[in-house]
Amino acid sequence: MVLKMNRPSKRPESSFLQFRKRVPKDLRPIIGKTEIKISLGTRDPITAKQRHAELAAEIEAQWMELRKGVRTVSQKEASAIAGEIYREKVAAHEDNPGRPGEWRTRVMLDQIYLRPEKVAGKVIIFDEEIYHAAIERGRLGRHRRVVDEYLSRKGYRVDTESHIRITEAVNLAMLLAHEHIYRLADGDYRPDPEAERFAKFTGSTAADGVHLVGQERRASPLDLFDRYSAESKLKPATIKRWRPIVASVEKEHPNLSDITVDWAISWKNRLVASGLSNNSIRNAYLASMRSLCNWAVTNREIPSNPFATVTLKADKKRKLRPKGFTDGEALTILRATFDPAPEGFSREHAAARRWVPWLCAYLGARVGEVSQLRAQDIRQEDGIWLVWITPDAGSTKNESARHVALHPHLIEQGFLAFVQKSGPGPLFYDPKRSRNGSEMNPQSKKIGERIAKWVRELGITDRSVLPNHAWRHRFKTTARKVMMDVGARDYMQGHVPATEGEAYGDFPPDVLLHEISKLPRYEVDLQLDGAACRTPTSAADPTLEQ
């Protein structure tokens, strides 16, 4: 059986999502496994997807290195590796170094092996010969685990002499790191004068694939981002959000290879001090640079990702009410859809006010997926009317098409008659009226923004509720109340199936109609032509009279 490993999967023994990937046959003797399984440490699908992508890039880079075989590392390269380990160690403890006593002990142990003159008179020696033999054995074993973990993480395989060379450089780096963290713990936050002693990677590559030091290589962040976004097929909205961030980084570092872990942490701290929310910094600023650098590492443009260990806690939001509309809020919006359109509204704009909220209520779709619907996306199969949500019409969350059965109440109101009268093409905007429309600024997005503004004008001003997205929360809540099939519910909303098993099979039109018909009708009381009535039928639909 072939396992799906292109997205986070559930762990049978835990509620956390996990990363899974088969090890290529040629690497199994080296890695000693047939499959990699790593917990993503989260239940949140969005966070898991981001961590999954980062892990995938890191592992691909590691495997690329493993395939290059055993290599020899120069003294300068060993110094550069030690510098990376030094910076990672300091960055991990810089904000909260802890108590001085803990680090004083570590420094003394390091000094016993590397600088015995520093501890002369502080250590009682009973047998000089045994003491010096123990020091020689311990010198190479003191931080061997740190070296082995680093080489394993990077996928580097080095010969015995190179391993000794790297270990000696790392021993000194760890001593300097421990001394600096000891000073931090004691309240001394002055820069470490020894921090710049290490050689640095530049991103150049030798014939055998080892990153070398000393030969400059241009790695423009924006140029690399454009290549990354094209190769990874990032969504236009993601490019629009991330590219300005990368451009701001390039102003400070025209060469991506020059960015260090220290600078990345400083950048994060400056963003926090500027007043940006933690979520914005995590999900946009750090996410964009971390993803770009992961790709750059995989493509041999830079030696390591300086943002890999830079983290920030998410904002804790107080939840004062449900995220979905209340009954009163939902009916207020749906009742207002029958109000006459203001003077100057185009036919499409008026139709959007009339139908988009109703479609969101009965489809459970994202407002962007509804506002980009075309007449040809409403079609009949096996005698059942379906709404096709497809990337052919515009952006969808996972670039996959799905269909939802049209709720009978929408048909009663005259939605099909409206679609037939509209003719082919988009239902809620006219492509001929496009001004600055593009993939990053589609006309359909404006529809959602206008609807959101209008909903706020109706008096639904609680900022805990998103004026369009709240329909998706309400759909899920109502679906649970009426015992809608979980698989059908998630499929219609475009959500990831709850289990691998639920991803099997299809959802026939009759099944979807049966499930969508469980949703209770939204009955709206109106005054039309001086008479009271409930939700009107197509005969009283103002969008059909234009």
Short mmCIF file of N, CA and C in Angstrom, two decimals, residues 345-426:
data_model
loop_
_atom_site.label_atom_id
_atom_site.label_comp_id
_atom_site.label_asym_id
_atom_site.label_seq_id
_atom_site.Cartn_x
_atom_site.Cartn_y
_atom_site.Cartn_z
N PHE A 345 -25.59 51.25 -8.18
CA PHE A 345 -25.05 49.89 -8.11
C PHE A 345 -25.15 49.23 -9.48
N SER A 346 -24.10 48.50 -9.86
CA SER A 346 -24.17 47.70 -11.09
C SER A 346 -25.06 46.49 -10.84
N ARG A 347 -25.47 45.84 -11.93
CA ARG A 347 -26.30 44.65 -11.80
C ARG A 347 -25.57 43.58 -10.99
N GLU A 348 -24.26 43.43 -11.25
CA GLU A 348 -23.48 42.40 -10.55
C GLU A 348 -23.32 42.72 -9.06
N HIS A 349 -23.11 44.01 -8.75
CA HIS A 349 -22.95 44.41 -7.36
C HIS A 349 -24.25 44.16 -6.58
N ALA A 350 -25.37 44.48 -7.21
CA ALA A 350 -26.66 44.24 -6.55
C ALA A 350 -26.90 42.75 -6.36
N ALA A 351 -26.52 41.95 -7.37
CA ALA A 351 -26.69 40.50 -7.26
C ALA A 351 -25.82 39.93 -6.15
N ALA A 352 -24.63 40.49 -5.96
CA ALA A 352 -23.75 40.00 -4.90
C ALA A 352 -24.37 40.20 -3.53
N ARG A 353 -24.97 41.40 -3.31
CA ARG A 353 -25.62 41.64 -2.02
C ARG A 353 -26.79 40.69 -1.82
N ARG A 354 -27.48 40.42 -2.90
CA ARG A 354 -28.67 39.57 -2.80
C ARG A 354 -28.31 38.11 -2.53
N TRP A 355 -27.29 37.59 -3.20
CA TRP A 355 -27.07 36.15 -3.18
C TRP A 355 -25.85 35.67 -2.40
N VAL A 356 -24.78 36.46 -2.30
CA VAL A 356 -23.56 35.96 -1.66
C VAL A 356 -23.80 35.54 -0.20
N PRO A 357 -24.48 36.33 0.63
CA PRO A 357 -24.73 35.87 2.01
C PRO A 357 -25.54 34.58 2.07
N TRP A 358 -26.54 34.45 1.20
CA TRP A 358 -27.36 33.23 1.19
C TRP A 358 -26.52 32.02 0.77
N LEU A 359 -25.67 32.19 -0.21
CA LEU A 359 -24.82 31.09 -0.65
C LEU A 359 -23.83 30.70 0.44
N CYS A 360 -23.26 31.70 1.12
CA CYS A 360 -22.35 31.41 2.23
C CYS A 360 -23.08 30.63 3.33
N ALA A 361 -24.33 31.01 3.58
CA ALA A 361 -25.11 30.37 4.64
C ALA A 361 -25.43 28.91 4.32
N TYR A 362 -25.72 28.62 3.05
CA TYR A 362 -26.17 27.28 2.66
C TYR A 362 -25.08 26.41 2.04
N LEU A 363 -23.94 26.98 1.71
CA LEU A 363 -22.86 26.19 1.13
C LEU A 363 -21.74 25.92 2.13
N GLY A 364 -21.56 26.82 3.09
CA GLY A 364 -20.45 26.68 4.02
C GLY A 364 -19.11 27.00 3.38
N ALA A 365 -19.12 27.62 2.20
CA ALA A 365 -17.89 27.92 1.47
C ALA A 365 -17.28 29.23 1.93
N ARG A 366 -16.03 29.45 1.57
CA ARG A 366 -15.36 30.73 1.83
C ARG A 366 -15.98 31.79 0.93
N VAL A 367 -15.99 33.04 1.40
CA VAL A 367 -16.62 34.09 0.62
C VAL A 367 -15.90 34.28 -0.73
N GLY A 368 -14.58 34.09 -0.75
CA GLY A 368 -13.84 34.21 -2.01
C GLY A 368 -14.26 33.16 -3.01
N GLU A 369 -14.59 31.95 -2.52
CA GLU A 369 -15.03 30.88 -3.41
C GLU A 369 -16.42 31.16 -3.96
N VAL A 370 -17.23 31.84 -3.17
CA VAL A 370 -18.59 32.18 -3.61
C VAL A 370 -18.56 33.35 -4.58
N SER A 371 -17.79 34.39 -4.27
CA SER A 371 -17.81 35.61 -5.09
C SER A 371 -17.21 35.39 -6.47
N GLN A 372 -16.43 34.32 -6.67
CA GLN A 372 -15.84 34.07 -7.98
C GLN A 372 -16.65 33.06 -8.81
N LEU A 373 -17.81 32.64 -8.31
CA LEU A 373 -18.64 31.67 -9.04
C LEU A 373 -19.04 32.19 -10.42
N ARG A 374 -19.08 31.27 -11.37
CA ARG A 374 -19.52 31.57 -12.73
C ARG A 374 -20.81 30.82 -13.02
N ALA A 375 -21.52 31.26 -14.02
CA ALA A 375 -22.78 30.59 -14.36
C ALA A 375 -22.54 29.12 -14.68
N GLN A 376 -21.44 28.81 -15.36
CA GLN A 376 -21.15 27.42 -15.73
C GLN A 376 -20.78 26.54 -14.55
N ASP A 377 -20.56 27.17 -13.36
CA ASP A 377 -20.25 26.38 -12.17
C ASP A 377 -21.51 25.86 -11.48
N ILE A 378 -22.68 26.30 -11.96
CA ILE A 378 -23.96 25.82 -11.43
C ILE A 378 -24.52 24.87 -12.47
N ARG A 379 -24.47 23.59 -12.20
CA ARG A 379 -24.92 22.63 -13.21
C ARG A 379 -25.60 21.43 -12.57
N GLN A 380 -26.33 20.72 -13.41
CA GLN A 380 -27.15 19.61 -12.95
C GLN A 380 -26.48 18.28 -13.29
N GLU A 381 -26.47 17.40 -12.30
CA GLU A 381 -25.94 16.05 -12.51
C GLU A 381 -26.88 15.06 -11.84
N ASP A 382 -27.29 14.04 -12.60
CA ASP A 382 -28.22 13.03 -12.08
C ASP A 382 -29.49 13.66 -11.54
N GLY A 383 -29.92 14.76 -12.21
CA GLY A 383 -31.14 15.44 -11.81
C GLY A 383 -31.00 16.32 -10.58
N ILE A 384 -29.78 16.52 -10.10
CA ILE A 384 -29.55 17.31 -8.88
C ILE A 384 -28.69 18.50 -9.23
N TRP A 385 -29.10 19.69 -8.76
CA TRP A 385 -28.33 20.90 -9.04
C TRP A 385 -27.16 21.01 -8.06
N LEU A 386 -25.99 21.27 -8.65
CA LEU A 386 -24.77 21.36 -7.86
C LEU A 386 -24.08 22.69 -8.09
N VAL A 387 -23.36 23.14 -7.05
CA VAL A 387 -22.47 24.30 -7.18
C VAL A 387 -21.05 23.75 -7.18
N TRP A 388 -20.34 23.98 -8.28
CA TRP A 388 -18.96 23.52 -8.38
C TRP A 388 -18.02 24.63 -7.93
N ILE A 389 -17.21 24.33 -6.94
CA ILE A 389 -16.19 25.26 -6.46
C ILE A 389 -14.86 24.76 -7.01
N THR A 390 -14.34 25.46 -7.98
CA THR A 390 -13.22 24.93 -8.75
C THR A 390 -12.12 25.97 -8.94
N PRO A 391 -10.86 25.55 -8.96
CA PRO A 391 -9.76 26.50 -9.20
C PRO A 391 -9.80 27.12 -10.60
N ASP A 392 -10.63 26.56 -11.50
CA ASP A 392 -10.81 27.18 -12.82
C ASP A 392 -11.44 28.56 -12.70
N ALA A 393 -12.23 28.75 -11.63
CA ALA A 393 -12.91 30.03 -11.45
C ALA A 393 -12.04 31.03 -10.69
N GLY A 394 -11.07 30.53 -9.94
CA GLY A 394 -10.22 31.40 -9.13
C GLY A 394 -9.55 30.57 -8.05
N SER A 395 -9.17 31.21 -6.97
CA SER A 395 -8.41 30.53 -5.92
C SER A 395 -9.30 29.65 -5.05
N THR A 396 -8.81 28.45 -4.77
CA THR A 396 -9.42 27.60 -3.75
C THR A 396 -8.32 27.22 -2.77
N LYS A 397 -8.71 26.78 -1.58
CA LYS A 397 -7.73 26.59 -0.50
C LYS A 397 -6.64 25.59 -0.87
N ASN A 398 -7.03 24.44 -1.44
CA ASN A 398 -6.04 23.40 -1.73
C ASN A 398 -5.95 23.11 -3.22
N GLU A 399 -6.43 24.04 -4.05
CA GLU A 399 -6.37 23.89 -5.51
C GLU A 399 -7.12 22.65 -5.99
N SER A 400 -8.11 22.22 -5.24
CA SER A 400 -8.92 21.06 -5.63
C SER A 400 -10.37 21.48 -5.82
N ALA A 401 -11.00 20.90 -6.83
CA ALA A 401 -12.41 21.20 -7.09
C ALA A 401 -13.29 20.33 -6.18
N ARG A 402 -14.43 20.88 -5.80
CA ARG A 402 -15.41 20.10 -5.05
C ARG A 402 -16.78 20.60 -5.45
N HIS A 403 -17.82 19.85 -5.13
CA HIS A 403 -19.16 20.30 -5.45
C HIS A 403 -20.07 20.17 -4.23
N VAL A 404 -21.03 21.07 -4.16
CA VAL A 404 -22.00 21.09 -3.06
C VAL A 404 -23.38 21.13 -3.68
N ALA A 405 -24.27 20.31 -3.15
CA ALA A 405 -25.65 20.32 -3.65
C ALA A 405 -26.33 21.64 -3.29
N LEU A 406 -27.11 22.16 -4.21
CA LEU A 406 -27.83 23.41 -3.98
C LEU A 406 -28.99 23.17 -3.02
N HIS A 407 -29.02 23.91 -1.94
CA HIS A 407 -30.10 23.75 -0.96
C HIS A 407 -31.44 24.09 -1.62
N PRO A 408 -32.47 23.27 -1.38
CA PRO A 408 -33.78 23.53 -2.01
C PRO A 408 -34.31 24.95 -1.78
N HIS A 409 -33.97 25.55 -0.63
CA HIS A 409 -34.47 26.89 -0.35
C HIS A 409 -33.90 27.92 -1.32
N LEU A 410 -32.66 27.72 -1.77
CA LEU A 410 -32.07 28.63 -2.74
C LEU A 410 -32.79 28.52 -4.09
N ILE A 411 -33.15 27.30 -4.45
CA ILE A 411 -33.88 27.10 -5.71
C ILE A 411 -35.25 27.76 -5.63
N GLU A 412 -35.92 27.60 -4.49
CA GLU A 412 -37.24 28.23 -4.30
C GLU A 412 -37.16 29.75 -4.42
N GLN A 413 -36.07 30.33 -3.95
CA GLN A 413 -35.92 31.78 -3.99
C GLN A 413 -35.61 32.31 -5.41
N GLY A 414 -35.27 31.40 -6.32
CA GLY A 414 -35.02 31.83 -7.70
C GLY A 414 -33.57 31.95 -8.08
N PHE A 415 -32.69 31.28 -7.32
CA PHE A 415 -31.27 31.39 -7.66
C PHE A 415 -30.98 30.83 -9.04
N LEU A 416 -31.61 29.72 -9.41
CA LEU A 416 -31.37 29.14 -10.73
C LEU A 416 -31.84 30.08 -11.84
N ALA A 417 -32.96 30.72 -11.61
CA ALA A 417 -33.47 31.68 -12.60
C ALA A 417 -32.50 32.85 -12.76
N PHE A 418 -31.93 33.29 -11.65
CA PHE A 418 -30.93 34.36 -11.69
C PHE A 418 -29.71 33.93 -12.50
N VAL A 419 -29.23 32.71 -12.26
CA VAL A 419 -28.06 32.20 -12.97
C VAL A 419 -28.33 32.13 -14.47
N GLN A 420 -29.49 31.61 -14.84
CA GLN A 420 -29.82 31.47 -16.26
C GLN A 420 -29.94 32.82 -16.95
N LYS A 421 -30.46 33.80 -16.24
CA LYS A 421 -30.60 35.13 -16.82
C LYS A 421 -29.25 35.85 -16.92
N SER A 422 -28.30 35.49 -16.06
CA SER A 422 -27.01 36.17 -16.04
C SER A 422 -26.17 35.87 -17.27
N GLY A 423 -26.33 34.70 -17.86
CA GLY A 423 -25.49 34.34 -18.99
C GLY A 423 -24.15 33.81 -18.54
N PRO A 424 -23.31 33.34 -19.46
CA PRO A 424 -22.02 32.74 -19.08
C PRO A 424 -21.07 33.76 -18.45
N GLY A 425 -20.13 33.25 -17.65
CA GLY A 425 -19.15 34.13 -17.02
C GLY A 425 -19.44 34.35 -15.55
N PRO A 426 -18.65 35.20 -14.88
CA PRO A 426 -18.83 35.46 -13.45
C PRO A 426 -20.22 36.00 -13.13
#
